[in-house]
Amino acid sequence: MSLLTNNSSVLAALVRGRGLASAVLAALILSGVPQPANAFELFGMKFFEKDEAEEVLEPVDYTVTLTVQPDEEGLRDTLEDASSLVADEDDPVSGSLGLLSKARNDRKRLVAALYENARYDGVVHILIDGQDIDDLAPDATFDTSRPVPVGIFIDPGQKYVLGAVDITANGVPIDPEPYELEPGMDASSVRVLDAEAHVLEDLRNEGRPFVAIVERDVIADAATGRLDYQIAISPGERVPFGTTYVKGNKAVDPGFIAYMADIEPGETFSPEVIDAARQRLLKLGVFSSVTVKEGQATDADGTLPVQIEVGERKFRYFGVGATYSSTEGAGIEGYWGHRNLFGRAESLRLDASVSRIGATDRNDETNFDPGEIDYQASAVFRKPGVLGPDSVYVGSIEGLIEHPLAYDRSSIAVTSGVEYDLTPTQKVAVSIKGEYEEITDYLGTQDYLIASLPMTYTFDNRDAPLNPTEGFYAKLMAEPSFDFEGSVPYVETRADVASYLSLNETDRFIVAGRLGYGMIFGADLEDVPNDRRFYAGGGGSVRGYGFQSISPYYPEEAAPGFNEEFEDTPTGGLSLFEASAELRIGITDHLQIVPFVDAGAVGDDLVPDFSEMKIGVGVGARYLTSFGPIRIDVGMPLDQGPHDDSFAIYAGIGQAF
């Protein structure tokens, strides 16, 4: 008999009498009440929203008061949050029967909330129009000519602590201390059930898929205010994995799916292996849903079968995007892709973009010359599983024409390499890159033919890459290069780290910080291609300053024989330091205000000149959507240079870092 299905007087009697052993916690398991889904919402505007009031038959309005006596530690606020009568007071119910049904369900929620606060002898009375719902007939009617008064009266009772705790597996005691279930500790039902789940999880992680609770005895003693808790567990035997079965696929090879799941027959069962298989399959990008679960029983050979069920996505996709900066101009890009070219999740993506439309040129004039606009096109092919399930082959070809502040450049580059996931949070990538480029700067035009070996290591445990609220990100890069035109070897290195900290449970206040440092070894500045040198400034660097504007500069006036177009423009540097800090303040569930400060320095030696540090400050706004934040930043340079405006505006999708 569940305590939550009985009236409050029966509840009090059972608790005072040290009644049914498992009722207290078992009732809580049933206490969750599903909430209705929201209408489709975009930028604060709702679409296809139903007017629930118009759909209610025989609508009845009501008013509600909730009284907690005695009220302790803000308990009244907690109970108000749990009450559907309070939450839905402005919404009519369907007839007297609807009001009575809502009140009875609400009492279950309120008793559950009391249990969640370790109050097991609390009493909840609900009166409708002055009558206790326990005394009302199922077909009772009320005077609905005016809002029906509803009163909720709660005696929360005492707060319980844990008493005797006894956990056994096949009769062998399990130490409750690691699970914080020692006598005298908080006895709230949520905490006890969570600890119980951790006990079962630890047993499953030992390779036991059939863990089960065979006996549970929970006794709340009103005389002592203690909750005695005892469970007996059947852990089952350790079981090896067996055959992997696949269903739901149509165009993706089932053998490939099983291979990428990487569940080896004979390996001891592990929930972590099951979860890793699911994450690996989702990461392929070809499935909209993936379920990986162990069988309900072992096969005749004693092994545990695994069932994988997938739902395939549409394989072809396309899209467009746009960016804007008051200094770097507007940009638009388009892309087309295929996620499953040959049946094993091989993907091809084609991108093309046009940017710096309306950008400020080197003479600080707005630029609408099509000859000075940037163009880029690329094709990227990815094939997963080439060196095991955690690897991806990546090949690409890219061509571009660009005209940033420091140089003009045309280039074509080809890369071929492999990415490998070391762990769910760590990745390495190694590739071979060949590039031919032509660069024009203050000194003239020069050709480069470069072979390089880019290598990166990435650590990323952020909770959401586009809008992180906690976690840490680090990326280390080294790229040995050789220019065949000038017979010059050099090595470019860079390290970037970022950290995120939420200051409260609702993620309304988030502190974010970023540091970056780079160095180029083995060559003088003039021997390193301009695009490989370091620059700072712009939307992804030091906001408020123009793109590439933080750097050593050429002379203000061109000497005879040099390119006058690039006089007083950045040379780039051999070293870089960048830092950023933001406070992301949630004004509403969808809107953030973000004050920020950025700093950066570039030097023509291996260590930048920190006395030349440039600092930018500003404020931004973020509108949070399901696909990522829409970002607008306004930055101001505190040390305005010759190519910097008094402020700069940046817009895009995703946080700044």
XYZ file of C-alpha atoms in Angstrom:
657
model
C 0.000 0.000 0.000
C 1.551 3.323 -1.083
C 1.502 6.123 1.455
C 0.906 8.681 -1.255
C -2.378 7.149 -2.290
C -3.873 7.495 1.176
C -5.197 10.503 3.034
C -3.029 12.516 5.391
C -4.475 11.036 8.568
C -3.595 7.502 7.419
C -0.100 8.743 6.536
C 0.420 10.164 10.006
C -0.843 6.997 11.640
C 1.454 4.783 9.599
C 4.545 6.841 10.382
C 3.768 7.122 14.096
C 3.215 3.377 14.176
C 6.507 2.554 12.413
C 4.429 1.159 9.528
C 5.206 -0.506 6.204
C 8.917 -0.811 5.654
C 9.360 0.215 2.025
C 6.456 2.631 1.675
C 8.341 5.805 2.489
C 10.877 5.645 -0.342
C 8.809 3.616 -2.800
C 6.170 6.322 -2.772
C 8.768 8.886 -3.708
C 9.763 6.965 -6.798
C 6.220 7.519 -8.084
C 6.083 11.178 -7.162
C 7.409 12.691 -10.413
C 4.679 14.266 -12.496
C 5.449 14.951 -16.178
C 5.196 18.561 -17.333
C 3.576 19.655 -20.593
C 5.877 20.441 -23.495
C 6.367 24.058 -24.527
C 5.196 25.452 -27.844
C 7.779 26.109 -30.542
C 9.577 29.338 -29.662
C 12.035 31.398 -31.698
C 13.552 34.691 -30.539
C 10.920 35.019 -27.843
C 7.966 34.535 -30.196
C 5.839 31.425 -29.835
C 4.386 29.552 -32.785
C 1.638 26.929 -32.921
C 0.853 27.712 -29.298
C -2.459 26.312 -28.132
C -4.767 28.364 -25.994
C -5.349 25.861 -23.228
C -8.141 27.908 -21.667
C -10.205 27.594 -24.870
C -9.790 23.808 -24.832
C -10.989 23.310 -21.247
C -14.525 21.972 -21.016
C -16.708 23.601 -18.347
C -13.872 25.888 -17.155
C -13.768 26.517 -13.413
C -11.613 29.226 -11.828
C -10.198 28.875 -8.336
C -8.052 30.721 -5.816
C -5.531 29.013 -3.567
C -3.775 29.774 -0.298
C -0.959 27.647 1.088
C -0.177 27.679 4.808
C 2.797 25.940 6.430
C 2.828 25.830 10.212
C 5.444 25.938 11.498
C 7.494 27.220 8.561
C 11.190 26.442 8.810
C 14.165 27.221 6.575
C 12.087 28.561 3.708
C 10.107 25.338 3.485
C 7.003 27.217 2.354
C 8.759 28.370 -0.839
C 9.799 24.791 -1.599
C 6.261 23.510 -1.140
C 4.789 26.304 -3.250
C 7.167 25.335 -6.059
C 5.966 21.714 -5.774
C 2.267 22.572 -5.835
C 0.490 22.390 -9.183
C -2.519 24.166 -7.633
C -0.304 27.161 -6.898
C 1.569 27.031 -10.216
C -1.613 26.754 -12.313
C -3.811 29.119 -10.303
C -4.378 31.351 -13.332
C -5.495 28.420 -15.507
C -9.061 27.118 -15.181
C -9.756 23.436 -14.574
C -12.432 21.317 -16.210
C -15.478 21.297 -13.921
C -15.737 20.392 -10.237
C -14.365 16.923 -10.993
C -11.251 18.469 -12.550
C -10.641 20.616 -9.466
C -11.069 17.681 -7.086
C -8.758 15.505 -9.178
C -6.128 18.245 -9.308
C -6.290 18.693 -5.523
C -5.815 14.983 -4.872
C -2.859 14.791 -7.231
C -1.425 17.913 -5.647
C -1.427 16.296 -2.231
C 0.762 13.503 -3.635
C 3.197 16.088 -4.934
C 3.291 17.925 -1.617
C 3.851 14.776 0.415
C 6.633 13.863 -2.019
C 8.178 17.299 -1.476
C 8.042 16.747 2.299
C 9.840 13.417 1.876
C 12.442 15.124 -0.283
C 13.099 17.402 2.691
C 13.381 14.496 5.158
C 9.980 15.178 6.741
C 8.294 11.798 6.921
C 5.530 12.551 9.433
C 4.233 15.680 7.732
C 0.485 16.072 7.271
C -1.196 17.722 4.260
C -4.850 18.824 4.331
C -6.525 20.333 1.275
C -9.918 22.012 1.593
C -12.087 22.944 -1.357
C -14.752 25.501 -0.537
C -14.149 24.733 3.140
C -14.499 20.947 2.794
C -11.649 18.479 3.292
C -11.113 16.470 0.108
C -11.101 13.284 2.212
C -14.749 13.963 3.107
C -15.889 14.759 -0.444
C -17.704 12.286 -2.673
C -16.008 11.477 -6.013
C -18.779 13.358 -7.869
C -18.880 16.373 -5.530
C -19.822 19.710 -7.084
C -18.971 23.250 -6.013
C -20.398 26.699 -6.491
C -18.585 27.737 -9.645
C -20.329 31.078 -10.072
C -17.182 32.625 -8.579
C -13.599 31.382 -8.186
C -13.707 28.352 -5.876
C -11.546 28.884 -2.747
C -8.914 26.193 -2.123
C -6.896 26.032 1.080
C -3.744 23.950 1.573
C -2.684 23.431 5.206
C 0.602 21.659 5.918
C 2.157 20.545 9.187
C 5.660 19.592 8.002
C 6.588 17.669 11.113
C 10.159 17.080 12.260
C 13.203 16.678 10.033
C 14.631 13.159 10.092
C 18.241 11.966 10.110
C 19.530 8.537 9.209
C 19.484 5.910 11.940
C 20.642 2.335 11.444
C 21.944 1.634 7.924
C 22.407 -1.911 6.655
C 23.441 -2.649 3.030
C 24.352 -6.172 1.972
C 25.130 -7.949 -1.317
C 24.589 -11.712 -1.125
C 24.780 -11.299 2.637
C 28.156 -9.502 2.502
C 28.022 -6.045 4.158
C 28.741 -2.980 2.020
C 30.332 -0.014 3.780
C 27.793 2.866 3.692
C 30.445 5.545 4.354
C 31.543 6.065 0.702
C 27.885 6.658 -0.174
C 27.318 9.167 2.677
C 24.703 6.972 4.322
C 26.084 7.000 7.841
C 23.882 7.416 10.944
C 23.107 11.020 11.769
C 23.317 12.252 8.165
C 20.549 13.912 6.167
C 17.703 11.443 5.510
C 15.987 13.232 2.604
C 14.514 10.725 0.184
C 16.253 12.159 -2.879
C 19.660 11.833 -1.262
C 18.993 8.302 0.007
C 17.669 7.120 -3.353
C 20.608 8.727 -5.150
C 23.060 6.927 -2.851
C 21.182 3.671 -3.429
C 21.513 4.154 -7.187
C 25.262 4.669 -6.787
C 25.560 1.382 -4.887
C 23.824 -0.452 -7.733
C 25.895 1.406 -10.335
C 29.150 0.400 -8.662
C 28.074 -3.245 -8.676
C 27.142 -3.031 -12.367
C 30.537 -1.497 -13.070
C 32.080 -4.676 -11.676
C 30.614 -6.499 -14.696
C 27.304 -7.551 -13.128
C 24.398 -6.655 -15.455
C 21.670 -8.296 -13.356
C 21.984 -6.393 -10.075
C 18.668 -6.328 -8.199
C 17.322 -5.256 -4.823
C 15.618 -8.269 -3.284
C 14.607 -6.626 -0.009
C 14.185 -3.051 1.139
C 13.129 -2.044 4.667
C 12.725 1.631 5.533
C 11.283 2.679 8.886
C 10.642 6.254 9.984
C 10.502 6.418 13.805
C 8.645 9.525 14.933
C 9.756 9.006 18.541
C 13.465 9.350 17.684
C 13.340 11.311 14.423
C 15.496 8.673 12.762
C 15.074 6.820 9.480
C 16.344 3.242 9.601
C 17.385 2.019 6.145
C 18.153 -1.543 5.084
C 18.503 -3.117 1.630
C 19.575 -6.571 0.517
C 21.032 -6.819 -2.994
C 21.490 -9.736 -5.350
C 24.516 -8.633 -7.404
C 24.436 -11.487 -9.893
C 27.463 -12.959 -11.649
C 30.040 -11.235 -13.820
C 29.079 -11.835 -17.441
C 31.044 -11.436 -20.711
C 29.668 -9.648 -23.755
C 28.455 -11.807 -26.627
C 27.098 -11.084 -30.094
C 26.167 -7.540 -31.123
C 22.912 -7.211 -33.079
C 21.967 -4.158 -35.160
C 18.560 -3.003 -36.340
C 16.932 0.165 -37.639
C 19.612 0.843 -40.263
C 18.721 1.170 -43.933
C 21.710 2.641 -45.776
C 24.517 2.309 -43.214
C 26.370 -1.017 -43.210
C 25.342 -3.005 -40.080
C 28.777 -4.616 -39.851
C 30.333 -1.158 -39.781
C 27.924 -0.099 -37.020
C 28.949 -3.085 -34.889
C 32.624 -2.377 -35.620
C 32.321 1.259 -34.554
C 30.447 0.264 -31.387
C 33.639 -1.630 -30.436
C 32.003 -4.065 -27.980
C 34.333 -7.041 -28.015
C 32.812 -10.522 -27.462
C 34.328 -12.054 -24.345
C 35.037 -8.703 -22.705
C 33.443 -8.408 -19.259
C 30.178 -6.464 -19.247
C 30.576 -2.765 -18.419
C 28.024 0.061 -18.485
C 30.869 2.397 -19.459
C 31.518 0.328 -22.598
C 27.804 0.481 -23.462
C 27.735 4.267 -23.019
C 30.970 4.763 -24.964
C 29.520 2.739 -27.853
C 26.454 4.941 -27.971
C 28.483 8.157 -27.893
C 30.811 6.882 -30.620
C 27.903 6.009 -32.912
C 26.183 9.342 -32.329
C 29.425 11.130 -33.167
C 29.376 9.627 -36.665
C 26.697 12.163 -37.562
C 24.567 9.744 -39.594
C 22.100 8.802 -36.850
C 19.324 10.859 -35.299
C 18.964 8.343 -32.471
C 21.072 5.523 -31.058
C 20.106 2.990 -28.406
C 22.650 0.499 -27.097
C 21.506 -1.900 -24.413
C 22.451 -5.265 -23.021
C 20.139 -8.255 -23.258
C 17.658 -9.155 -20.545
C 19.275 -12.585 -20.172
C 22.384 -14.440 -21.256
C 22.500 -16.643 -24.325
C 22.938 -20.404 -24.078
C 26.730 -19.996 -24.109
C 26.586 -17.737 -21.046
C 27.439 -14.538 -22.917
C 25.390 -11.343 -22.880
C 24.041 -10.174 -26.254
C 24.000 -6.485 -27.106
C 21.239 -4.810 -29.111
C 21.951 -1.642 -31.114
C 19.009 0.225 -32.588
C 19.582 3.285 -34.759
C 17.499 5.855 -36.586
C 19.184 7.315 -39.659
C 19.279 11.034 -40.436
C 18.832 12.584 -43.830
C 22.235 12.191 -45.416
C 22.233 15.271 -47.652
C 22.187 18.725 -46.099
C 22.912 22.325 -47.010
C 22.822 25.705 -45.351
C 23.919 29.318 -45.282
C 25.431 31.540 -42.607
C 26.468 35.136 -42.105
C 28.828 37.207 -39.963
C 29.346 40.910 -39.404
C 31.965 43.190 -37.911
C 32.053 46.983 -38.179
C 35.752 46.767 -39.069
C 35.944 43.455 -40.945
C 32.708 43.920 -42.860
C 30.005 41.385 -43.626
C 30.388 37.839 -44.780
C 28.149 35.123 -46.157
C 28.844 31.434 -46.591
C 27.059 28.458 -48.039
C 27.686 24.755 -47.672
C 26.495 21.400 -48.967
C 27.268 18.024 -47.492
C 26.637 14.293 -47.590
C 26.961 12.231 -44.411
C 27.083 8.705 -45.851
C 28.746 8.616 -49.252
C 29.616 4.912 -49.454
C 27.555 3.349 -46.664
C 30.104 3.602 -43.847
C 29.526 7.160 -42.620
C 32.036 8.675 -45.051
C 31.222 12.370 -45.309
C 31.916 15.111 -47.836
C 31.338 18.795 -47.159
C 31.725 21.620 -49.694
C 32.004 25.188 -48.404
C 32.192 28.547 -50.127
C 32.261 32.010 -48.628
C 32.553 35.668 -49.511
C 33.708 38.049 -46.774
C 35.052 41.531 -45.994
C 32.090 43.031 -47.835
C 32.142 46.696 -46.858
C 35.267 46.251 -44.747
C 37.604 49.118 -43.907
C 40.630 48.944 -46.193
C 44.242 49.866 -45.471
C 43.497 53.553 -46.135
C 40.619 53.502 -43.611
C 38.021 53.866 -46.362
C 34.981 51.648 -46.721
C 35.738 49.024 -49.317
C 33.172 47.931 -51.905
C 35.719 46.966 -54.588
C 35.012 43.343 -55.630
C 38.743 42.993 -56.213
C 39.390 43.545 -52.511
C 36.734 41.131 -51.217
C 37.805 37.774 -49.769
C 36.787 34.487 -51.409
C 37.197 30.968 -50.057
C 36.167 27.483 -51.171
C 36.958 24.093 -49.666
C 36.130 20.403 -49.780
C 36.597 18.151 -46.744
C 36.326 14.358 -46.808
C 36.121 12.339 -43.582
C 36.221 8.562 -43.183
C 35.776 7.170 -39.660
C 37.338 3.973 -38.366
C 40.532 3.905 -40.461
C 42.816 3.130 -37.481
C 40.216 1.695 -35.148
C 36.787 2.886 -34.017
C 38.197 6.004 -32.312
C 39.921 7.361 -35.422
C 38.876 9.469 -38.419
C 40.767 10.096 -41.654
C 40.465 13.716 -42.815
C 41.458 14.949 -46.263
C 40.822 18.436 -47.595
C 41.572 20.901 -50.363
C 41.112 24.643 -49.936
C 41.571 27.672 -52.155
C 41.283 31.303 -51.118
C 41.917 34.904 -52.028
C 42.090 37.301 -49.072
C 42.960 40.935 -48.396
C 43.395 41.496 -44.669
C 45.110 44.562 -43.243
C 48.655 43.167 -43.330
C 48.907 41.565 -46.808
C 47.167 40.247 -49.922
C 47.217 36.488 -50.351
C 46.080 33.792 -52.745
C 46.565 30.173 -51.762
C 45.721 26.571 -52.473
C 46.349 23.931 -49.800
C 45.909 20.150 -49.536
C 45.916 18.206 -46.247
C 45.743 14.529 -45.335
C 45.718 13.255 -41.776
C 44.105 11.382 -38.919
C 42.240 12.442 -35.785
C 42.233 10.035 -32.836
C 40.161 10.167 -29.660
C 42.372 9.114 -26.769
C 39.506 9.454 -24.262
C 36.072 11.102 -24.378
C 37.788 14.407 -23.455
C 41.165 14.094 -25.220
C 41.970 14.117 -28.924
C 45.122 14.203 -31.036
C 45.377 15.064 -34.712
C 48.327 14.675 -37.089
C 48.327 15.568 -40.782
C 50.547 16.350 -43.741
C 49.895 19.670 -45.448
C 51.122 21.049 -48.740
C 50.443 24.665 -49.701
C 51.316 27.020 -52.520
C 50.685 30.706 -51.868
C 51.440 34.123 -53.295
C 51.676 36.983 -50.816
C 51.993 40.712 -51.443
C 53.052 43.075 -48.668
C 55.156 46.204 -48.104
C 58.276 44.449 -49.415
C 56.627 43.230 -52.633
C 55.251 39.910 -53.905
C 56.711 36.540 -52.996
C 55.811 32.921 -53.719
C 55.935 30.132 -51.130
C 55.777 26.350 -51.522
C 55.393 24.915 -48.034
C 55.239 21.407 -46.629
C 54.229 21.094 -42.977
C 53.214 18.597 -40.329
C 50.429 20.126 -38.167
C 49.986 18.323 -34.834
C 47.404 19.190 -32.167
C 46.364 17.893 -28.781
C 42.977 18.934 -27.408
C 41.459 18.500 -23.967
C 37.807 19.473 -23.694
C 35.456 18.654 -20.813
C 33.121 21.618 -21.308
C 29.447 20.850 -20.805
C 28.396 22.588 -24.052
C 31.005 23.789 -26.589
C 28.841 26.579 -28.057
C 27.649 27.829 -24.664
C 29.794 26.371 -21.865
C 28.828 26.976 -18.240
C 31.524 24.823 -16.664
C 34.601 22.896 -17.646
C 38.051 23.388 -19.121
C 39.403 23.591 -22.655
C 43.016 23.357 -23.798
C 44.561 23.094 -27.248
C 48.273 22.637 -27.925
C 49.552 22.989 -31.481
C 52.927 22.500 -33.155
C 53.524 22.749 -36.908
C 57.024 22.079 -38.285
C 57.226 23.631 -41.768
C 59.651 23.896 -44.665
C 59.477 26.486 -47.449
C 61.025 25.006 -50.616
C 61.204 28.389 -52.361
C 63.428 29.902 -49.679
C 64.827 26.647 -48.181
C 63.687 27.856 -44.771
C 62.598 25.521 -41.931
C 60.662 26.799 -38.910
C 58.262 25.570 -36.237
C 55.090 27.367 -35.205
C 53.703 26.567 -31.733
C 50.653 27.780 -29.875
C 48.818 26.989 -26.632
C 45.245 28.093 -25.836
C 43.349 27.417 -22.619
C 39.912 28.483 -21.405
C 37.996 27.849 -18.205
C 34.368 28.328 -17.197
C 32.780 28.566 -13.753
C 29.093 28.926 -12.891
C 28.579 30.917 -9.700
C 25.092 29.588 -8.956
C 22.909 26.552 -9.635
C 20.777 28.301 -12.265
C 23.815 29.296 -14.393
C 22.763 32.951 -14.288
C 26.309 34.102 -13.428
C 29.177 32.517 -15.372
C 32.815 33.586 -15.235
C 34.819 32.716 -18.352
C 38.530 33.238 -18.972
C 40.925 32.558 -21.830
C 44.729 32.643 -22.314
C 46.747 32.125 -25.482
C 50.481 32.097 -26.202
C 52.357 31.412 -29.416
C 55.981 31.314 -30.651
C 57.741 30.632 -33.965
C 61.195 29.057 -33.816
C 63.965 28.558 -36.350
C 63.607 31.498 -38.759
C 63.771 35.262 -38.888
C 60.542 37.217 -39.230
C 61.029 38.070 -42.923
C 61.554 34.377 -43.779
C 58.213 33.302 -42.312
C 55.198 33.735 -44.648
C 52.982 36.611 -43.525
C 49.935 34.431 -42.923
C 51.926 32.129 -40.601
C 53.034 35.025 -38.386
C 51.117 36.127 -35.303
C 48.670 39.040 -35.174
C 46.085 40.119 -32.611
C 42.913 42.174 -32.756
C 39.402 41.431 -33.952
C 36.314 39.520 -32.869
C 38.122 36.298 -31.953
C 41.070 38.060 -30.327
C 41.192 41.519 -28.697
C 37.789 43.046 -29.329
C 37.647 46.761 -30.094
C 40.761 46.646 -32.262
C 40.811 46.027 -35.994
C 41.652 42.580 -37.327
C 45.491 42.164 -37.325
C 45.957 45.727 -36.037
C 47.933 44.617 -32.935
C 51.420 43.939 -34.270
C 54.733 45.607 -35.022
C 54.338 47.945 -38.029
C 56.152 48.887 -41.204
C 57.347 52.532 -41.523
C 54.638 55.190 -41.720
C 55.918 56.241 -45.155
C 57.080 53.850 -47.832
C 60.721 54.064 -48.862
C 61.477 54.282 -52.603
C 60.854 50.970 -54.340
C 58.468 49.565 -51.730
C 54.713 48.997 -51.979
C 53.010 52.227 -50.864
C 49.680 50.443 -50.403
C 51.082 48.664 -47.347
C 52.834 51.588 -45.665
C 52.052 51.797 -41.953
C 50.605 48.266 -41.877
C 51.322 45.313 -39.553
C 54.342 43.104 -40.144
C 53.137 40.331 -37.860
C 55.325 38.807 -35.169
C 57.118 35.725 -33.911
C 55.323 35.695 -30.551
C 51.825 36.307 -29.269
C 50.043 36.707 -25.947
C 46.245 36.991 -25.596
C 43.907 37.034 -22.609
C 40.170 37.524 -22.178
C 37.730 37.569 -19.265
C 33.931 37.697 -19.371
C 31.097 37.735 -16.861
C 28.001 36.235 -18.494
C 24.989 37.535 -16.586
C 21.610 35.902 -17.256
C 18.878 38.557 -17.310
C 16.199 36.089 -18.402
C 16.227 32.421 -19.427
C 17.203 33.504 -22.950
C 19.094 36.793 -22.571
C 22.618 37.395 -21.248
C 24.516 40.642 -20.758
C 28.281 40.121 -21.009
C 30.836 42.715 -19.887
C 34.330 41.755 -21.029
C 37.988 42.792 -21.104
C 40.541 41.534 -23.642
C 44.295 42.057 -23.880
C 46.959 41.153 -26.409
C 50.566 41.737 -27.402
C 52.626 40.677 -30.426
C 56.417 40.803 -30.687
C 59.054 40.280 -33.366
C 61.091 38.153 -30.937
C 60.259 34.925 -29.088
C 58.727 36.934 -26.225
C 56.279 39.762 -26.934
C 56.903 43.230 -25.550
C 54.360 43.361 -22.730
C 54.902 47.118 -22.396
C 53.076 47.333 -25.739
C 50.072 45.401 -24.416
C 46.782 46.507 -25.985
C 43.601 46.334 -23.890
C 40.008 46.410 -25.103
C 36.845 46.590 -23.025
C 33.199 46.336 -23.887
C 29.839 44.734 -23.365
C 27.871 42.196 -25.329
C 24.466 40.570 -25.488
C 23.630 36.912 -26.045
C 20.281 35.498 -27.080
C 20.313 31.814 -26.142
C 18.725 29.440 -28.650
C 18.641 25.667 -29.042
C 21.400 25.818 -31.693
C 23.669 28.175 -29.728
C 23.860 31.784 -28.541
C 23.361 34.629 -30.999
C 26.142 37.046 -30.071
C 26.573 40.798 -30.440
C 29.623 42.504 -28.886
C 30.631 46.154 -28.788
C 34.325 46.626 -27.997
C 36.353 49.784 -27.391
C 40.157 50.051 -27.702
C 41.834 51.746 -24.745
C 44.935 52.475 -26.867
C 43.572 53.301 -30.293
C 45.984 52.708 -33.170
C 46.108 54.073 -36.724
C 43.776 51.374 -38.048
C 41.354 51.240 -35.100
C 37.972 52.922 -34.794
C 36.675 54.323 -31.500
C 34.580 51.177 -31.186
C 33.865 47.972 -33.087
C 30.760 45.798 -33.375
C 30.856 42.031 -33.802
C 27.999 39.595 -34.458
C 27.926 35.841 -34.818
C 26.703 32.523 -33.372
C 28.294 30.993 -30.287
C 30.120 32.565 -27.374
C 33.284 34.553 -28.101
C 35.293 31.665 -26.606
